[in-house]
mmCIF file with all atom_site columns, C-alpha atoms in Angstrom:
data_model
loop_
_atom_site.group_PDB
_atom_site.id
_atom_site.type_symbol
_atom_site.label_atom_id
_atom_site.label_alt_id
_atom_site.label_comp_id
_atom_site.label_asym_id
_atom_site.label_entity_id
_atom_site.label_seq_id
_atom_site.pdbx_PDB_ins_code
_atom_site.Cartn_x
_atom_site.Cartn_y
_atom_site.Cartn_z
_atom_site.occupancy
_atom_site.B_iso_or_equiv
_atom_site.pdbx_formal_charge
_atom_site.auth_seq_id
_atom_site.auth_comp_id
_atom_site.auth_asym_id
_atom_site.auth_atom_id
_atom_site.pdbx_PDB_model_num
ATOM 1   C CA . UNK A 1 1   ? 0.000   0.000  0.000   1.00 0.00 ? 1   UNK A CA 1
ATOM 2   C CA . UNK A 1 2   ? 1.285   3.470  -0.929  1.00 0.00 ? 2   UNK A CA 1
ATOM 3   C CA . UNK A 1 3   ? 0.168   6.578  0.978   1.00 0.00 ? 3   UNK A CA 1
ATOM 4   C CA . UNK A 1 4   ? -0.729  9.277  -1.558  1.00 0.00 ? 4   UNK A CA 1
ATOM 5   C CA . UNK A 1 5   ? -2.288  12.024 0.550   1.00 0.00 ? 5   UNK A CA 1
ATOM 6   C CA . UNK A 1 6   ? -3.223  12.764 4.164   1.00 0.00 ? 6   UNK A CA 1
ATOM 7   C CA . UNK A 1 7   ? -4.921  16.042 5.069   1.00 0.00 ? 7   UNK A CA 1
ATOM 8   C CA . UNK A 1 8   ? -7.488  17.684 7.305   1.00 0.00 ? 8   UNK A CA 1
ATOM 9   C CA . UNK A 1 9   ? -10.569 19.162 5.636   1.00 0.00 ? 9   UNK A CA 1
ATOM 10  C CA . UNK A 1 10  ? -12.123 22.305 7.192   1.00 0.00 ? 10  UNK A CA 1
ATOM 11  C CA . UNK A 1 11  ? -14.398 23.358 8.791   1.00 0.00 ? 11  UNK A CA 1
ATOM 12  C CA . UNK A 1 12  ? -14.411 20.421 11.227  1.00 0.00 ? 12  UNK A CA 1
ATOM 13  C CA . UNK A 1 13  ? -10.950 19.028 10.359  1.00 0.00 ? 13  UNK A CA 1
ATOM 14  C CA . UNK A 1 14  ? -12.134 15.677 9.063   1.00 0.00 ? 14  UNK A CA 1
ATOM 15  C CA . UNK A 1 15  ? -9.224  13.561 7.943   1.00 0.00 ? 15  UNK A CA 1
ATOM 16  C CA . UNK A 1 16  ? -8.908  12.524 4.300   1.00 0.00 ? 16  UNK A CA 1
ATOM 17  C CA . UNK A 1 17  ? -6.408  9.763  3.552   1.00 0.00 ? 17  UNK A CA 1
ATOM 18  C CA . UNK A 1 18  ? -5.779  8.481  0.027   1.00 0.00 ? 18  UNK A CA 1
ATOM 19  C CA . UNK A 1 19  ? -3.914  5.228  -0.661  1.00 0.00 ? 19  UNK A CA 1
ATOM 20  C CA . UNK A 1 20  ? -2.845  3.416  -3.825  1.00 0.00 ? 20  UNK A CA 1
ATOM 21  C CA . UNK A 1 21  ? -2.709  -0.345 -3.586  1.00 0.00 ? 21  UNK A CA 1
ATOM 22  C CA . UNK A 1 22  ? -3.677  -1.732 -6.962  1.00 0.00 ? 22  UNK A CA 1
ATOM 23  C CA . UNK A 1 23  ? -0.209  -1.392 -8.467  1.00 0.00 ? 23  UNK A CA 1
ATOM 24  C CA . UNK A 1 24  ? 2.790   -3.002 -6.850  1.00 0.00 ? 24  UNK A CA 1
ATOM 25  C CA . UNK A 1 25  ? 6.105   -1.285 -7.541  1.00 0.00 ? 25  UNK A CA 1
ATOM 26  C CA . UNK A 1 26  ? 8.815   -3.977 -7.555  1.00 0.00 ? 26  UNK A CA 1
ATOM 27  C CA . UNK A 1 27  ? 12.360  -3.325 -6.378  1.00 0.00 ? 27  UNK A CA 1
ATOM 28  C CA . UNK A 1 28  ? 14.051  -3.115 -9.782  1.00 0.00 ? 28  UNK A CA 1
ATOM 29  C CA . UNK A 1 29  ? 17.278  -1.333 -8.831  1.00 0.00 ? 29  UNK A CA 1
ATOM 30  C CA . UNK A 1 30  ? 19.396  -3.274 -6.364  1.00 0.00 ? 30  UNK A CA 1
ATOM 31  C CA . UNK A 1 31  ? 22.923  -2.938 -5.067  1.00 0.00 ? 31  UNK A CA 1
ATOM 32  C CA . UNK A 1 32  ? 22.528  0.812  -4.532  1.00 0.00 ? 32  UNK A CA 1
ATOM 33  C CA . UNK A 1 33  ? 24.489  0.702  -1.267  1.00 0.00 ? 33  UNK A CA 1
ATOM 34  C CA . UNK A 1 34  ? 24.172  4.373  -0.267  1.00 0.00 ? 34  UNK A CA 1
ATOM 35  C CA . UNK A 1 35  ? 24.565  4.814  3.506   1.00 0.00 ? 35  UNK A CA 1
ATOM 36  C CA . UNK A 1 36  ? 22.979  7.529  5.653   1.00 0.00 ? 36  UNK A CA 1
ATOM 37  C CA . UNK A 1 37  ? 24.040  8.926  9.013   1.00 0.00 ? 37  UNK A CA 1
ATOM 38  C CA . UNK A 1 38  ? 27.295  9.894  10.681  1.00 0.00 ? 38  UNK A CA 1
ATOM 39  C CA . UNK A 1 39  ? 28.246  7.307  11.654  1.00 0.00 ? 39  UNK A CA 1
ATOM 40  C CA . UNK A 1 40  ? 26.246  5.376  9.071   1.00 0.00 ? 40  UNK A CA 1
ATOM 41  C CA . UNK A 1 41  ? 23.242  3.592  10.599  1.00 0.00 ? 41  UNK A CA 1
ATOM 42  C CA . UNK A 1 42  ? 21.169  2.677  7.530   1.00 0.00 ? 42  UNK A CA 1
ATOM 43  C CA . UNK A 1 43  ? 21.790  1.707  3.901   1.00 0.00 ? 43  UNK A CA 1
ATOM 44  C CA . UNK A 1 44  ? 19.485  2.049  0.908   1.00 0.00 ? 44  UNK A CA 1
ATOM 45  C CA . UNK A 1 45  ? 19.920  -1.326 -0.795  1.00 0.00 ? 45  UNK A CA 1
ATOM 46  C CA . UNK A 1 46  ? 17.448  -0.893 -3.628  1.00 0.00 ? 46  UNK A CA 1
ATOM 47  C CA . UNK A 1 47  ? 14.403  0.855  -4.971  1.00 0.00 ? 47  UNK A CA 1
ATOM 48  C CA . UNK A 1 48  ? 11.552  0.557  -7.427  1.00 0.00 ? 48  UNK A CA 1
ATOM 49  C CA . UNK A 1 49  ? 10.476  3.483  -9.569  1.00 0.00 ? 49  UNK A CA 1
ATOM 50  C CA . UNK A 1 50  ? 8.361   3.533  -12.736 1.00 0.00 ? 50  UNK A CA 1
ATOM 51  C CA . UNK A 1 51  ? 10.036  4.796  -15.901 1.00 0.00 ? 51  UNK A CA 1
ATOM 52  C CA . UNK A 1 52  ? 7.003   6.874  -16.898 1.00 0.00 ? 52  UNK A CA 1
ATOM 53  C CA . UNK A 1 53  ? 4.221   8.828  -15.201 1.00 0.00 ? 53  UNK A CA 1
ATOM 54  C CA . UNK A 1 54  ? 1.379   11.153 -16.180 1.00 0.00 ? 54  UNK A CA 1
ATOM 55  C CA . UNK A 1 55  ? 0.310   14.590 -14.925 1.00 0.00 ? 55  UNK A CA 1
ATOM 56  C CA . UNK A 1 56  ? -2.441  14.274 -12.318 1.00 0.00 ? 56  UNK A CA 1
ATOM 57  C CA . UNK A 1 57  ? -1.453  10.672 -11.652 1.00 0.00 ? 57  UNK A CA 1
ATOM 58  C CA . UNK A 1 58  ? 0.581   9.050  -8.927  1.00 0.00 ? 58  UNK A CA 1
ATOM 59  C CA . UNK A 1 59  ? 4.244   8.129  -8.836  1.00 0.00 ? 59  UNK A CA 1
ATOM 60  C CA . UNK A 1 60  ? 4.828   5.037  -6.680  1.00 0.00 ? 60  UNK A CA 1
ATOM 61  C CA . UNK A 1 61  ? 8.278   4.659  -5.116  1.00 0.00 ? 61  UNK A CA 1
ATOM 62  C CA . UNK A 1 62  ? 9.460   1.555  -3.233  1.00 0.00 ? 62  UNK A CA 1
ATOM 63  C CA . UNK A 1 63  ? 12.613  1.683  -1.086  1.00 0.00 ? 63  UNK A CA 1
ATOM 64  C CA . UNK A 1 64  ? 14.532  -1.126 0.607   1.00 0.00 ? 64  UNK A CA 1
ATOM 65  C CA . UNK A 1 65  ? 16.437  -0.013 3.698   1.00 0.00 ? 65  UNK A CA 1
ATOM 66  C CA . UNK A 1 66  ? 18.863  -2.128 5.732   1.00 0.00 ? 66  UNK A CA 1
ATOM 67  C CA . UNK A 1 67  ? 19.606  -1.205 9.337   1.00 0.00 ? 67  UNK A CA 1
ATOM 68  C CA . UNK A 1 68  ? 23.357  -1.119 10.022  1.00 0.00 ? 68  UNK A CA 1
ATOM 69  C CA . UNK A 1 69  ? 23.186  -0.049 13.673  1.00 0.00 ? 69  UNK A CA 1
ATOM 70  C CA . UNK A 1 70  ? 20.479  0.731  16.218  1.00 0.00 ? 70  UNK A CA 1
ATOM 71  C CA . UNK A 1 71  ? 19.307  4.344  16.613  1.00 0.00 ? 71  UNK A CA 1
ATOM 72  C CA . UNK A 1 72  ? 17.096  5.911  19.264  1.00 0.00 ? 72  UNK A CA 1
ATOM 73  C CA . UNK A 1 73  ? 15.864  8.742  17.022  1.00 0.00 ? 73  UNK A CA 1
ATOM 74  C CA . UNK A 1 74  ? 12.772  8.355  14.824  1.00 0.00 ? 74  UNK A CA 1
ATOM 75  C CA . UNK A 1 75  ? 13.875  9.776  11.495  1.00 0.00 ? 75  UNK A CA 1
ATOM 76  C CA . UNK A 1 76  ? 11.465  10.560 8.689   1.00 0.00 ? 76  UNK A CA 1
ATOM 77  C CA . UNK A 1 77  ? 11.937  9.729  5.025   1.00 0.00 ? 77  UNK A CA 1
ATOM 78  C CA . UNK A 1 78  ? 11.453  12.349 2.336   1.00 0.00 ? 78  UNK A CA 1
ATOM 79  C CA . UNK A 1 79  ? 10.689  11.599 -1.302  1.00 0.00 ? 79  UNK A CA 1
ATOM 80  C CA . UNK A 1 80  ? 10.768  14.612 -3.652  1.00 0.00 ? 80  UNK A CA 1
ATOM 81  C CA . UNK A 1 81  ? 10.064  14.963 -7.375  1.00 0.00 ? 81  UNK A CA 1
ATOM 82  C CA . UNK A 1 82  ? 12.567  17.422 -8.882  1.00 0.00 ? 82  UNK A CA 1
ATOM 83  C CA . UNK A 1 83  ? 12.762  19.111 -12.261 1.00 0.00 ? 83  UNK A CA 1
ATOM 84  C CA . UNK A 1 84  ? 16.037  19.662 -14.153 1.00 0.00 ? 84  UNK A CA 1
ATOM 85  C CA . UNK A 1 85  ? 16.808  22.813 -12.122 1.00 0.00 ? 85  UNK A CA 1
ATOM 86  C CA . UNK A 1 86  ? 16.258  21.011 -8.792  1.00 0.00 ? 86  UNK A CA 1
ATOM 87  C CA . UNK A 1 87  ? 12.890  22.649 -8.051  1.00 0.00 ? 87  UNK A CA 1
ATOM 88  C CA . UNK A 1 88  ? 10.671  20.462 -5.846  1.00 0.00 ? 88  UNK A CA 1
ATOM 89  C CA . UNK A 1 89  ? 7.341   19.784 -7.605  1.00 0.00 ? 89  UNK A CA 1
ATOM 90  C CA . UNK A 1 90  ? 5.850   17.051 -5.394  1.00 0.00 ? 90  UNK A CA 1
ATOM 91  C CA . UNK A 1 91  ? 6.791   15.470 -2.090  1.00 0.00 ? 91  UNK A CA 1
ATOM 92  C CA . UNK A 1 92  ? 5.862   12.852 0.495   1.00 0.00 ? 92  UNK A CA 1
ATOM 93  C CA . UNK A 1 93  ? 7.417   12.748 3.953   1.00 0.00 ? 93  UNK A CA 1
ATOM 94  C CA . UNK A 1 94  ? 6.743   10.244 6.705   1.00 0.00 ? 94  UNK A CA 1
ATOM 95  C CA . UNK A 1 95  ? 8.014   7.597  9.050   1.00 0.00 ? 95  UNK A CA 1
ATOM 96  C CA . UNK A 1 96  ? 8.738   4.291  7.330   1.00 0.00 ? 96  UNK A CA 1
ATOM 97  C CA . UNK A 1 97  ? 6.036   1.770  6.464   1.00 0.00 ? 97  UNK A CA 1
ATOM 98  C CA . UNK A 1 98  ? 3.054   4.132  6.832   1.00 0.00 ? 98  UNK A CA 1
ATOM 99  C CA . UNK A 1 99  ? 4.267   5.280  10.282  1.00 0.00 ? 99  UNK A CA 1
ATOM 100 C CA . UNK A 1 100 ? 4.231   1.659  11.538  1.00 0.00 ? 100 UNK A CA 1
ATOM 101 C CA . UNK A 1 101 ? 8.032   1.080  11.648  1.00 0.00 ? 101 UNK A CA 1
ATOM 102 C CA . UNK A 1 102 ? 9.799   4.063  13.228  1.00 0.00 ? 102 UNK A CA 1
ATOM 103 C CA . UNK A 1 103 ? 13.566  3.897  12.749  1.00 0.00 ? 103 UNK A CA 1
ATOM 104 C CA . UNK A 1 104 ? 14.073  3.433  16.507  1.00 0.00 ? 104 UNK A CA 1
ATOM 105 C CA . UNK A 1 105 ? 12.448  -0.028 16.173  1.00 0.00 ? 105 UNK A CA 1
ATOM 106 C CA . UNK A 1 106 ? 14.798  -1.288 13.449  1.00 0.00 ? 106 UNK A CA 1
ATOM 107 C CA . UNK A 1 107 ? 17.113  -4.153 14.391  1.00 0.00 ? 107 UNK A CA 1
ATOM 108 C CA . UNK A 1 108 ? 20.665  -4.343 13.035  1.00 0.00 ? 108 UNK A CA 1
ATOM 109 C CA . UNK A 1 109 ? 20.648  -6.356 9.796   1.00 0.00 ? 109 UNK A CA 1
ATOM 110 C CA . UNK A 1 110 ? 16.897  -5.980 9.316   1.00 0.00 ? 110 UNK A CA 1
ATOM 111 C CA . UNK A 1 111 ? 15.623  -5.062 5.841   1.00 0.00 ? 111 UNK A CA 1
ATOM 112 C CA . UNK A 1 112 ? 12.570  -2.846 5.580   1.00 0.00 ? 112 UNK A CA 1
ATOM 113 C CA . UNK A 1 113 ? 10.582  -2.307 2.381   1.00 0.00 ? 113 UNK A CA 1
ATOM 114 C CA . UNK A 1 114 ? 9.062   1.142  2.490   1.00 0.00 ? 114 UNK A CA 1
ATOM 115 C CA . UNK A 1 115 ? 6.587   2.595  -0.039  1.00 0.00 ? 115 UNK A CA 1
ATOM 116 C CA . UNK A 1 116 ? 5.628   6.171  -0.897  1.00 0.00 ? 116 UNK A CA 1
ATOM 117 C CA . UNK A 1 117 ? 3.240   7.684  -3.407  1.00 0.00 ? 117 UNK A CA 1
ATOM 118 C CA . UNK A 1 118 ? 3.553   11.160 -4.880  1.00 0.00 ? 118 UNK A CA 1
ATOM 119 C CA . UNK A 1 119 ? 0.524   12.948 -6.326  1.00 0.00 ? 119 UNK A CA 1
ATOM 120 C CA . UNK A 1 120 ? 1.707   14.669 -9.486  1.00 0.00 ? 120 UNK A CA 1
ATOM 121 C CA . UNK A 1 121 ? 0.389   18.141 -10.376 1.00 0.00 ? 121 UNK A CA 1
ATOM 122 C CA . UNK A 1 122 ? -2.249  18.213 -13.121 1.00 0.00 ? 122 UNK A CA 1
ATOM 123 C CA . UNK A 1 123 ? -0.237  20.816 -15.039 1.00 0.00 ? 123 UNK A CA 1
ATOM 124 C CA . UNK A 1 124 ? 3.137   19.034 -14.843 1.00 0.00 ? 124 UNK A CA 1
ATOM 125 C CA . UNK A 1 125 ? 4.860   19.503 -18.229 1.00 0.00 ? 125 UNK A CA 1
ATOM 126 C CA . UNK A 1 126 ? 6.175   16.515 -20.163 1.00 0.00 ? 126 UNK A CA 1
ATOM 127 C CA . UNK A 1 127 ? 9.851   15.813 -19.603 1.00 0.00 ? 127 UNK A CA 1
ATOM 128 C CA . UNK A 1 128 ? 12.488  14.077 -17.504 1.00 0.00 ? 128 UNK A CA 1
ATOM 129 C CA . UNK A 1 129 ? 12.312  14.359 -13.725 1.00 0.00 ? 129 UNK A CA 1
ATOM 130 C CA . UNK A 1 130 ? 14.315  12.944 -10.815 1.00 0.00 ? 130 UNK A CA 1
ATOM 131 C CA . UNK A 1 131 ? 13.282  11.603 -7.440  1.00 0.00 ? 131 UNK A CA 1
ATOM 132 C CA . UNK A 1 132 ? 15.356  12.625 -4.397  1.00 0.00 ? 132 UNK A CA 1
ATOM 133 C CA . UNK A 1 133 ? 15.282  10.444 -1.266  1.00 0.00 ? 133 UNK A CA 1
ATOM 134 C CA . UNK A 1 134 ? 16.768  10.946 2.178   1.00 0.00 ? 134 UNK A CA 1
ATOM 135 C CA . UNK A 1 135 ? 16.146  10.982 5.929   1.00 0.00 ? 135 UNK A CA 1
ATOM 136 C CA . UNK A 1 136 ? 15.799  13.814 8.441   1.00 0.00 ? 136 UNK A CA 1
ATOM 137 C CA . UNK A 1 137 ? 15.106  14.580 12.089  1.00 0.00 ? 137 UNK A CA 1
ATOM 138 C CA . UNK A 1 138 ? 11.493  15.868 12.224  1.00 0.00 ? 138 UNK A CA 1
ATOM 139 C CA . UNK A 1 139 ? 12.203  17.910 15.382  1.00 0.00 ? 139 UNK A CA 1
ATOM 140 C CA . UNK A 1 140 ? 15.027  19.942 13.823  1.00 0.00 ? 140 UNK A CA 1
ATOM 141 C CA . UNK A 1 141 ? 14.671  19.396 10.069  1.00 0.00 ? 141 UNK A CA 1
ATOM 142 C CA . UNK A 1 142 ? 18.322  18.327 9.976   1.00 0.00 ? 142 UNK A CA 1
ATOM 143 C CA . UNK A 1 143 ? 18.990  15.850 7.175   1.00 0.00 ? 143 UNK A CA 1
ATOM 144 C CA . UNK A 1 144 ? 21.161  12.779 7.578   1.00 0.00 ? 144 UNK A CA 1
ATOM 145 C CA . UNK A 1 145 ? 24.345  12.886 5.478   1.00 0.00 ? 145 UNK A CA 1
ATOM 146 C CA . UNK A 1 146 ? 24.714  10.272 2.748   1.00 0.00 ? 146 UNK A CA 1
ATOM 147 C CA . UNK A 1 147 ? 27.736  8.422  1.430   1.00 0.00 ? 147 UNK A CA 1
ATOM 148 C CA . UNK A 1 148 ? 26.943  9.681  -2.099  1.00 0.00 ? 148 UNK A CA 1
ATOM 149 C CA . UNK A 1 149 ? 29.476  12.480 -1.598  1.00 0.00 ? 149 UNK A CA 1
ATOM 150 C CA . UNK A 1 150 ? 30.529  15.373 0.635   1.00 0.00 ? 150 UNK A CA 1
ATOM 151 C CA . UNK A 1 151 ? 27.588  17.630 1.438   1.00 0.00 ? 151 UNK A CA 1
ATOM 152 C CA . UNK A 1 152 ? 25.034  15.198 -0.013  1.00 0.00 ? 152 UNK A CA 1
ATOM 153 C CA . UNK A 1 153 ? 21.953  14.758 2.149   1.00 0.00 ? 153 UNK A CA 1
ATOM 154 C CA . UNK A 1 154 ? 19.824  12.998 -0.482  1.00 0.00 ? 154 UNK A CA 1
ATOM 155 C CA . UNK A 1 155 ? 20.308  10.622 -3.347  1.00 0.00 ? 155 UNK A CA 1
ATOM 156 C CA . UNK A 1 156 ? 18.650  10.983 -6.709  1.00 0.00 ? 156 UNK A CA 1
ATOM 157 C CA . UNK A 1 157 ? 16.764  8.126  -8.315  1.00 0.00 ? 157 UNK A CA 1
ATOM 158 C CA . UNK A 1 158 ? 15.435  8.043  -11.823 1.00 0.00 ? 158 UNK A CA 1
ATOM 159 C CA . UNK A 1 159 ? 14.953  9.511  -14.292 1.00 0.00 ? 159 UNK A CA 1
ATOM 160 C CA . UNK A 1 160 ? 11.185  9.386  -14.629 1.00 0.00 ? 160 UNK A CA 1
ATOM 161 C CA . UNK A 1 161 ? 9.652   10.551 -17.902 1.00 0.00 ? 161 UNK A CA 1
ATOM 162 C CA . UNK A 1 162 ? 6.379   12.436 -17.485 1.00 0.00 ? 162 UNK A CA 1
ATOM 163 C CA . UNK A 1 163 ? 4.217   11.923 -20.563 1.00 0.00 ? 163 UNK A CA 1
ATOM 164 C CA . UNK A 1 164 ? 1.917   14.456 -22.202 1.00 0.00 ? 164 UNK A CA 1
ATOM 165 C CA . UNK A 1 165 ? -1.690  14.566 -21.074 1.00 0.00 ? 165 UNK A CA 1
ATOM 166 C CA . UNK A 1 166 ? -3.644  14.084 -17.901 1.00 0.00 ? 166 UNK A CA 1
ATOM 167 C CA . UNK A 1 167 ? -4.185  10.806 -16.096 1.00 0.00 ? 167 UNK A CA 1
ATOM 168 C CA . UNK A 1 168 ? -7.845  11.630 -15.574 1.00 0.00 ? 168 UNK A CA 1
#
């Protein structure tokens, strides 16, 4: 199941939650091996990402994390859709596995498959886009460094080609 949207609707703040479950996004890219944390406490082993998407549709992203060491902090994952200039056009943030597996519960050596869904804007132009993934402390907003390179706090997955036309 992929969480697509979670919001409160005024005037009485009813909660609207939208999930996608009909399509399974397999882990197609393996051996990624990017570590996060200083010292490193988690590794992104693989991910699944469709090659194409449509404006107004959903982009389903599957991530496979492996715990390298225990942590007491509950970090959140961010998944961002970026254009060629690095502008964020869609995002999903949350604790792993629909808030059911906080990082403080991960056991060393455990692998966790984590899924996120991004709602794409209806007016998203056709073209190549990237998906950025990382972890951060929700209390401070501080991102966990990655082993991708000095100063890198996210890794980019993709590309994803957005086709012409609406999904509706």
